[in-house]
Short mmCIF file of C-alpha atoms in Angstrom, two decimals:
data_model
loop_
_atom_site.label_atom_id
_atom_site.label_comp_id
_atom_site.label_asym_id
_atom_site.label_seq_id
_atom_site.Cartn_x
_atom_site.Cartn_y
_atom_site.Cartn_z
CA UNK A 298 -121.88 -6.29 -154.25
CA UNK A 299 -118.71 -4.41 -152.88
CA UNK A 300 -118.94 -1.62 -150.08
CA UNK A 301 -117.77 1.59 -151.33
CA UNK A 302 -114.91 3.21 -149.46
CA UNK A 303 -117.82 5.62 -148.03
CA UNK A 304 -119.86 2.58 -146.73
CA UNK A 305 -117.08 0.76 -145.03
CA UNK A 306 -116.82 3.71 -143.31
CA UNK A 307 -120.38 4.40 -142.25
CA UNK A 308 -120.74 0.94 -141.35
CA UNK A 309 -117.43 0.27 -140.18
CA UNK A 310 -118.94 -0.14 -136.01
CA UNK A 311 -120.59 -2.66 -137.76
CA UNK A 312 -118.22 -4.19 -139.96
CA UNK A 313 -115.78 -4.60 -136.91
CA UNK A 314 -118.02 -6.87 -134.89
CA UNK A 315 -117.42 -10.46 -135.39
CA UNK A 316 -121.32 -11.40 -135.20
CA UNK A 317 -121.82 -8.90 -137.71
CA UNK A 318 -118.67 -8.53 -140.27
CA UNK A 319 -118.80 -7.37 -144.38
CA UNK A 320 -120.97 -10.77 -144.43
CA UNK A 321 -123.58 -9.25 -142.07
CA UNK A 322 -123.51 -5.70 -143.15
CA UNK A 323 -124.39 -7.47 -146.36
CA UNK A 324 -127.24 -9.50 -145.26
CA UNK A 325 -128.61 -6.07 -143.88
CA UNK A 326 -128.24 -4.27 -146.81
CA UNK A 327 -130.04 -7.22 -148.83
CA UNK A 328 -132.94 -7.18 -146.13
CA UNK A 329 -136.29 -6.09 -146.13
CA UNK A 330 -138.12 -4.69 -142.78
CA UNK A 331 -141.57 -3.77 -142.61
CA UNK A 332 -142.73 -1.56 -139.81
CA UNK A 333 -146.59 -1.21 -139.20
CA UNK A 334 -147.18 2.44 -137.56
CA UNK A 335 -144.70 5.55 -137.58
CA UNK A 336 -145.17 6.53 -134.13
CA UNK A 337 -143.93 5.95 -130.68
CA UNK A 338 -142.49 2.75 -131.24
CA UNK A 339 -141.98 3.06 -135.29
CA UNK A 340 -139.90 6.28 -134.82
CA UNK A 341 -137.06 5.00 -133.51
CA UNK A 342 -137.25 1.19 -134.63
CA UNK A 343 -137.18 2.40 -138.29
CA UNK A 344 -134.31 5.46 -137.84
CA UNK A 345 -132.14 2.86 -136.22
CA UNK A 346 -132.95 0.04 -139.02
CA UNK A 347 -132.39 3.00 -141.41
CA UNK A 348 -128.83 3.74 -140.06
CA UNK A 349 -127.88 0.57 -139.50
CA UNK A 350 -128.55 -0.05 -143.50
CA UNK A 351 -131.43 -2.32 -143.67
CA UNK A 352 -131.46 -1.95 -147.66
CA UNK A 353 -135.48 -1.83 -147.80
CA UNK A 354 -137.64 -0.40 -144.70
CA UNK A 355 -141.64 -0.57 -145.77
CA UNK A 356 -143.36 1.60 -143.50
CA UNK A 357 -147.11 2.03 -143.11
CA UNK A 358 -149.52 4.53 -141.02
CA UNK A 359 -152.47 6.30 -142.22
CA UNK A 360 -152.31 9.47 -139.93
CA UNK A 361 -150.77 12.81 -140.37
CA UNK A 362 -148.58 13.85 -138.18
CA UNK A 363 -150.11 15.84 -135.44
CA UNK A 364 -148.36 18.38 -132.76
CA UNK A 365 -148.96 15.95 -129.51
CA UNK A 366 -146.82 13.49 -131.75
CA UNK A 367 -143.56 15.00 -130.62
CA UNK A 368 -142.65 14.40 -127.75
CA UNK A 369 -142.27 11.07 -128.10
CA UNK A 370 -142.27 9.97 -132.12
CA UNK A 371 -139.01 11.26 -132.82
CA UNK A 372 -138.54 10.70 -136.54
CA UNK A 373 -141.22 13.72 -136.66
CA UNK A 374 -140.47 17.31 -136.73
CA UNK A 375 -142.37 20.65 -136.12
CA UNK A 376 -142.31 21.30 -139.26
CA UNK A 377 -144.12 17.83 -140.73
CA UNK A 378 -146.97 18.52 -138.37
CA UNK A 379 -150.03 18.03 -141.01
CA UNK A 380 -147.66 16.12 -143.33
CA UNK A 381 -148.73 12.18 -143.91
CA UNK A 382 -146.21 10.16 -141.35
CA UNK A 383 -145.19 7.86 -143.96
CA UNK A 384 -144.15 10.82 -145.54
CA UNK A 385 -141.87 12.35 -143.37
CA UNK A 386 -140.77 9.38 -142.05
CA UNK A 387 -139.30 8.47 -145.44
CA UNK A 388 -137.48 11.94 -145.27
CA UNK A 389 -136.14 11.18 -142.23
CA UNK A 390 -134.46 7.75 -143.28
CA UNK A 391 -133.45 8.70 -146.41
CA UNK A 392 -131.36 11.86 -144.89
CA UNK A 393 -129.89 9.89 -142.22
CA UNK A 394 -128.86 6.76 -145.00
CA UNK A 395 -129.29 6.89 -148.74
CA UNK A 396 -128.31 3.29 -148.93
CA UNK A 397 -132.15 2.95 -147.75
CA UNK A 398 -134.96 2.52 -149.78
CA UNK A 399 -138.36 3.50 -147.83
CA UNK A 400 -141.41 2.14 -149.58
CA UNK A 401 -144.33 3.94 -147.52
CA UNK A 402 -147.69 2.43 -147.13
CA UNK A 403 -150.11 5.96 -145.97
CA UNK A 404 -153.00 3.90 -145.59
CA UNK A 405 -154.81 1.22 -142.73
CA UNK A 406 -153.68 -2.19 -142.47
CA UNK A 407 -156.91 -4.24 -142.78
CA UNK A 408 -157.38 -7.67 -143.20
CA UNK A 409 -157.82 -7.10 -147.24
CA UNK A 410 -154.50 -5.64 -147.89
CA UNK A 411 -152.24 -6.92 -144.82
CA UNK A 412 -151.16 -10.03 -147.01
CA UNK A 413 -150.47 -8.10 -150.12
CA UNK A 414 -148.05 -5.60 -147.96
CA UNK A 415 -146.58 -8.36 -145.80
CA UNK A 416 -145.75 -10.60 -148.21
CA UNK A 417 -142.18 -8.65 -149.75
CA UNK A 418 -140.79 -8.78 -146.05
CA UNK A 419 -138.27 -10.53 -144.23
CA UNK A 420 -139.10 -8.85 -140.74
CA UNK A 421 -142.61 -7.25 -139.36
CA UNK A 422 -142.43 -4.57 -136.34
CA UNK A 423 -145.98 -4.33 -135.11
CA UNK A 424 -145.68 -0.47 -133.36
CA UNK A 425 -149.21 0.12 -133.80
CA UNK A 426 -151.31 1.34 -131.11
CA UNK A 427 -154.61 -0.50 -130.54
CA UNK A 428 -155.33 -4.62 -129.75
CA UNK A 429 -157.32 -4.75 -133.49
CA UNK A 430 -154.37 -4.24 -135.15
CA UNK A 431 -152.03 -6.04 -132.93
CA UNK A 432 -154.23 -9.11 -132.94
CA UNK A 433 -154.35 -8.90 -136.98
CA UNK A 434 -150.52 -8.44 -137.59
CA UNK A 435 -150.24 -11.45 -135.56
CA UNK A 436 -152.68 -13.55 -137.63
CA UNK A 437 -151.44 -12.47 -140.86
CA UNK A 438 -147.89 -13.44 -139.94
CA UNK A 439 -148.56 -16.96 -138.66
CA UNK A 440 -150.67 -17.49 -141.86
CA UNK A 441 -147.72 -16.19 -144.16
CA UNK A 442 -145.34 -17.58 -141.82
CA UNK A 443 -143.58 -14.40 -141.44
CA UNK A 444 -141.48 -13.29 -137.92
CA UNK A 445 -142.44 -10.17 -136.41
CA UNK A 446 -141.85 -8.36 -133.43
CA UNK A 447 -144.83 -7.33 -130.92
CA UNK A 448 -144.94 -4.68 -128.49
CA UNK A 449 -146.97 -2.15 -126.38
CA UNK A 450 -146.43 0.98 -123.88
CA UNK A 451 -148.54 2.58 -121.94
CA UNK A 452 -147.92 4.95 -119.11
CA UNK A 453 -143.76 4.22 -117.88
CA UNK A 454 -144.35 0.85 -118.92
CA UNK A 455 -143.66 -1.23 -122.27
CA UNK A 456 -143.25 -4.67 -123.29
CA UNK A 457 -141.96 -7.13 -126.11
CA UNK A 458 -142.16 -10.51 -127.64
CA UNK A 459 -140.90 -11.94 -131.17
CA UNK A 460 -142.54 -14.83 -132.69
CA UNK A 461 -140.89 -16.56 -135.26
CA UNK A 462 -142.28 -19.37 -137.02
CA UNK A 463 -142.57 -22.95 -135.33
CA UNK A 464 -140.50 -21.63 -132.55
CA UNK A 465 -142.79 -21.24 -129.93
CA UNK A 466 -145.36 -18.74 -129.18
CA UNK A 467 -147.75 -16.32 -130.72
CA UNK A 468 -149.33 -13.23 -129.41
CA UNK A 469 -152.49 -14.84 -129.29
CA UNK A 470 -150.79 -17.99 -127.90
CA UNK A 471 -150.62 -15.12 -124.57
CA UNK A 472 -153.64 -13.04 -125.42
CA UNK A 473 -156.48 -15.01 -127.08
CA UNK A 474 -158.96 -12.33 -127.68
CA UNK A 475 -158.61 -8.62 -127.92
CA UNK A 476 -160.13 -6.76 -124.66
CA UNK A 477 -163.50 -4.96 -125.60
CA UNK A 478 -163.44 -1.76 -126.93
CA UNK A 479 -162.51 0.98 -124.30
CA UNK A 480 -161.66 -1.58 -121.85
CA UNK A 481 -157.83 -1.33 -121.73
CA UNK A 482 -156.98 2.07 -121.68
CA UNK A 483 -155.09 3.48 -125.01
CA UNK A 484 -152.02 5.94 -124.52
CA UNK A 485 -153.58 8.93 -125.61
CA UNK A 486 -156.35 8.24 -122.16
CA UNK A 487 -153.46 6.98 -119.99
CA UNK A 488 -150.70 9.16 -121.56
CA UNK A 489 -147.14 7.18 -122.46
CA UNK A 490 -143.53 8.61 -121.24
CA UNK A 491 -142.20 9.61 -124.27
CA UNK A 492 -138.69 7.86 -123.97
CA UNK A 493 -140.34 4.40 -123.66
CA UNK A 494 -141.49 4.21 -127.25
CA UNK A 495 -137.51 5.09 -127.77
CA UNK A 496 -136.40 2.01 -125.31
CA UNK A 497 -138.91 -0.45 -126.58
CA UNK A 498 -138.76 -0.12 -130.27
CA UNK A 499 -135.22 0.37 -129.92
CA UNK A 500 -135.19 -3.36 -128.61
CA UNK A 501 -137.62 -4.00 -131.66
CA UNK A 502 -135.66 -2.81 -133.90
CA UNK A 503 -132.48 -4.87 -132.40
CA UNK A 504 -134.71 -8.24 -132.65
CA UNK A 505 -134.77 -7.37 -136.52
CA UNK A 506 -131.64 -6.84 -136.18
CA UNK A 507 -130.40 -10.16 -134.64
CA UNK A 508 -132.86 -12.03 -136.43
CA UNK A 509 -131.39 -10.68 -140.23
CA UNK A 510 -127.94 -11.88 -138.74
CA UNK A 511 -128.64 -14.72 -137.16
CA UNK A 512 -127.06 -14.47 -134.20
CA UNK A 513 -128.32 -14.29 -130.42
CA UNK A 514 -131.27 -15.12 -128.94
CA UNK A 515 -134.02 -14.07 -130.09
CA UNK A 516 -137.07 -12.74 -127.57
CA UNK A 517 -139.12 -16.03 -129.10
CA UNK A 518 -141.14 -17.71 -126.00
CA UNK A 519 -140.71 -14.89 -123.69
CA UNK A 520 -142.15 -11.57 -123.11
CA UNK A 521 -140.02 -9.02 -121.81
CA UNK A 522 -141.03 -6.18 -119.98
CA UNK A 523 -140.00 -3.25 -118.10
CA UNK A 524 -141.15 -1.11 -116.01
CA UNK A 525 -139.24 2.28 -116.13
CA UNK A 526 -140.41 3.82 -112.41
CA UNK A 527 -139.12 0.85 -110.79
CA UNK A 528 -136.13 0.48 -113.55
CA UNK A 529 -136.61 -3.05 -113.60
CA UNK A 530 -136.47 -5.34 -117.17
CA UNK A 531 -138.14 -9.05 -116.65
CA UNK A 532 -137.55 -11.62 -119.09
CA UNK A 533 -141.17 -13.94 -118.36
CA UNK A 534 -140.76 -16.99 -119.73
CA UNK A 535 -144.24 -17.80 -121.74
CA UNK A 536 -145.74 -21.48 -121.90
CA UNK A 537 -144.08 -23.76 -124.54
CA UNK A 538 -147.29 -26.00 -125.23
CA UNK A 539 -148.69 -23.69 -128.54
CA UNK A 540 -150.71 -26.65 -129.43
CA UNK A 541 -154.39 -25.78 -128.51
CA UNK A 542 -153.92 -21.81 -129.84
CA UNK A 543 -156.86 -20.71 -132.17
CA UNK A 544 -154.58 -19.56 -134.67
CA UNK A 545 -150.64 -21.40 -134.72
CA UNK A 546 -152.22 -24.75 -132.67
CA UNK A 547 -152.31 -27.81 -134.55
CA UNK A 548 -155.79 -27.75 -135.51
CA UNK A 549 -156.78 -23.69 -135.89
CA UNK A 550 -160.28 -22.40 -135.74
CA UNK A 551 -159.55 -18.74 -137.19
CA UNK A 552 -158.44 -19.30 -140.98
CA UNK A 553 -159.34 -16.38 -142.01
CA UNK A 554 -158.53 -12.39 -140.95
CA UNK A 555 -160.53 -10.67 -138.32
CA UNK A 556 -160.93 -6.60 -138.49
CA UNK A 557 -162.13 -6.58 -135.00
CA UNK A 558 -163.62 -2.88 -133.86
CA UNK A 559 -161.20 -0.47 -133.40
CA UNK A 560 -160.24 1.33 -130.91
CA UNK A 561 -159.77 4.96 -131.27
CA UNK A 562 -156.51 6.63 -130.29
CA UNK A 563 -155.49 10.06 -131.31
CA UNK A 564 -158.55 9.71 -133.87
CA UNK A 565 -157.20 7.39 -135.78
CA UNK A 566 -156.74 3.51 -135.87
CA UNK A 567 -153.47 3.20 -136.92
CA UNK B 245 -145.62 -22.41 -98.02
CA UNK B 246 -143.19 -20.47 -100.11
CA UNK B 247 -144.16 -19.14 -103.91
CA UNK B 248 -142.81 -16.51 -106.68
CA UNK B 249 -145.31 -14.15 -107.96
CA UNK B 250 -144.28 -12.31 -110.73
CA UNK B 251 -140.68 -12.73 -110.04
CA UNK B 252 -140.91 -11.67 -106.29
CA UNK B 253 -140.42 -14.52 -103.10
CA UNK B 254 -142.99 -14.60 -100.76
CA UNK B 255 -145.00 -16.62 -97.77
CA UNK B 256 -148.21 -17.44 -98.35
CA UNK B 257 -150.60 -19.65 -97.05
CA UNK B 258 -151.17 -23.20 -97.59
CA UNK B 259 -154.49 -23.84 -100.14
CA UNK B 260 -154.07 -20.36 -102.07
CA UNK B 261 -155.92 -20.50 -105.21
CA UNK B 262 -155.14 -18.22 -108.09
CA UNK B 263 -158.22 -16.24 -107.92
CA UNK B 264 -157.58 -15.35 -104.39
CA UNK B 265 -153.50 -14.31 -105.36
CA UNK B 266 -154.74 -12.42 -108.32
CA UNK B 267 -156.82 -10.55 -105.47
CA UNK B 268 -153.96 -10.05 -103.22
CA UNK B 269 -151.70 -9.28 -105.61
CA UNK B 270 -153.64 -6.33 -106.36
CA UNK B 271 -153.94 -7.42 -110.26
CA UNK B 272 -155.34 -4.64 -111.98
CA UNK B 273 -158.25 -5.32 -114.65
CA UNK B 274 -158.27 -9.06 -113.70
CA UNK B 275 -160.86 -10.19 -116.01
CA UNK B 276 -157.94 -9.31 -118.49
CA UNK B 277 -155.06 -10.68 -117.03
CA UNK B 278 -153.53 -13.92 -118.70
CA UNK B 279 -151.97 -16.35 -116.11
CA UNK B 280 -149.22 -18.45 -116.31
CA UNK B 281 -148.20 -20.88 -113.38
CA UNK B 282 -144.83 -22.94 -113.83
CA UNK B 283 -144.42 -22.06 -117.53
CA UNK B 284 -148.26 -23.03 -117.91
CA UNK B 285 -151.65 -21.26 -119.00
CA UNK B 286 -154.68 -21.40 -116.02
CA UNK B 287 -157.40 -20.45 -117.74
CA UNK B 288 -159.88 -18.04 -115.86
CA UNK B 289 -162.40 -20.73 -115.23
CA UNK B 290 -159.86 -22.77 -113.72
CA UNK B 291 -158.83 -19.57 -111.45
CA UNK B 292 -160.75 -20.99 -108.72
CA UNK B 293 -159.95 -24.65 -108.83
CA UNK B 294 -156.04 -23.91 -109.08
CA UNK B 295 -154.65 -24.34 -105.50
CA UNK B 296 -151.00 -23.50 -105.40
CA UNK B 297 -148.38 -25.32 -104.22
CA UNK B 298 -144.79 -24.68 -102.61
CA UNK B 299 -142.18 -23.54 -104.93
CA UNK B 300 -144.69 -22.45 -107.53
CA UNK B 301 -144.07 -19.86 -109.70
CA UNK B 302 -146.74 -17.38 -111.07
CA UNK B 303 -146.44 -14.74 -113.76
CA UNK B 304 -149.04 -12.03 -114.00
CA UNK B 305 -149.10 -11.12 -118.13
CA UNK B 306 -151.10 -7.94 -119.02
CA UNK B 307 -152.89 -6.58 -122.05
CA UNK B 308 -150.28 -3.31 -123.33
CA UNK B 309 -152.24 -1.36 -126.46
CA UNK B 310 -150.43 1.50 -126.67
CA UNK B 311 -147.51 1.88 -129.59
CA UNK B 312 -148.32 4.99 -131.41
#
């Protein structure tokens, strides 16, 4: 495949960085991102993999998108307000990159279809919005051996990990079980600043990034977090020893999916 | 005795366990916090039986939902 003289120069920030090169603009162009939920931390992880050329973004979210969206899910417009997010998410992308092909999922991830949509991907970004869902992207990528990044915001706060597989960690490694319903408050209770989802799946979208490259460290066996009213990022380092966790340990005990309950937020589960 | 709790020195005194720094630390929804000391897991039961020692370090990890 040879850039055209139009794509050398969209990509040419690119192009000119030695960990990245016509070699890695290439391997971005041949990649394949999947990004669960078009909202807070979707937005911007999937405009910035669209930009940056990732050749094929998959994007699912079964909501419409809804007026207290935007202030903070930025690949959203007044005027999509009722329109399926997938939807105008996919407009988005495509305007900002026609190199991009958007393959758009409008409907819940459950345990009976997560494997089927997974399974084309190189990359997951988890930016849904309840521990259900969080807890079965998780599963279904250390049973298809997939990488994915994790994160969460709430309030002025957000946080990140990336599991890839057999190096290190897994979100339930950290967080066994999801918290009962209604126990941990959602963002739509506790309300979210709206540039976090822009600074944490900014970061997401750079692990998919580095990890399509190959180059850098990767935020595998540490969760990063940050706290924006004290301006302070922390890089916790997470225990190595993933040997007794129910789902990557040696000897796992859940084999199969779990649709836990969900938790509502914004009315919907996504 | 000296520690670091989530990232921050402090004094504290000799024969803390982790259920009594989760309490001074002011950990919010403790029944959901996930503990790490030195790199390792302490499970809740063991919240009470974990006495620290000097130069331990502690991390505080908390459940984060939101995304959308």
């Amino acid at each position: 495949m040879a850039f055209s003289n139009e794509q050398i120069e969209r990509y040419s920030r690119h192009i000119i960085l030695k960990e990245v090169g016509v070699k890695g603009q290439k391997k971005l162009l041949n990649a394949k991102v999947l990004i669960i939920g078009a909202g807070g931390l979707g937005a911007p992880a999937a405009m910035y993999l669209a930009a940056a050329g990732i050749g094929t973004i998959g994007i699912a979210d079964a909501d419409e998108v809804d007026l207290s969206n935007l202030q903070r899910q930025i690949i959203h417009q007044t005027k999509d307000v009722g329109k399926p997010k997938v939807q105008s998410a996919k407009e988005t992308m495509e305007a900002m990159n026609p190199d991009v092909k958007v393959i758009t999922y409008h409907e819940f991830i459950t345990s009976e279809n997560i494997m089927g949509i997974i399974k084309d991907y190189d990359f997951i970004i988890d930016g849904t919005d309840n521990f259900p869902a969080k807890f079965l992207i998780n599963d279904a990528c250390v049973m298809a051996k997939k990488p994915f990044s994790h994160a969460g915001i709430i309030r002025f706060q957000g946080q990140l990990m990336t599991y890839v597989p057999g190096q290190g960690p897994c979100y339930r490694c950290v967080f066994k079980e999801p918290p009962p319903k209604d126990a941990v408050p959602t963002c739509k209770q506790a309300g979210v600043i709206g540039a976090m989802g822009g600074v944490i799946g900014s970061l997401q979208a750079m692990e998919a990034v580095k990890y399509i490259l190959g180059v850098g460290d990767l935020l595998t066996g540490y969760l990063l977090t940050y706290d924006a009213l004290k301006m302070q990022f922390r890089k916790v380092k997470l225990p190595a020893d993933t040997h007794g966790c129910a789902v990557c340990g040696d000897h796992p005990t859940i084999t199969k999916l779990i649709d836990y309950e969900q938790t509502e937020c914004d009315g919907v589960g996504l | 005795m000296n520690i670091t709790a989530a990232g921050v020195k402090k004094e504290v005194s000799e024969g803390l366990t982790v259920a009594q720094l989760v309490i001074d630390e002011k950990v919010e929804m403790p029944q959901y916090v996930t503990v790490t000391v030195n790199d390792d897991f302490v499970e809740h039961g063991a919240f009470e039986s974990t006495v620290l020692k000097e130069g331990d370090s502690i991390e505080f990890l908390y459940f984060m939902g939101g995304g959308q």
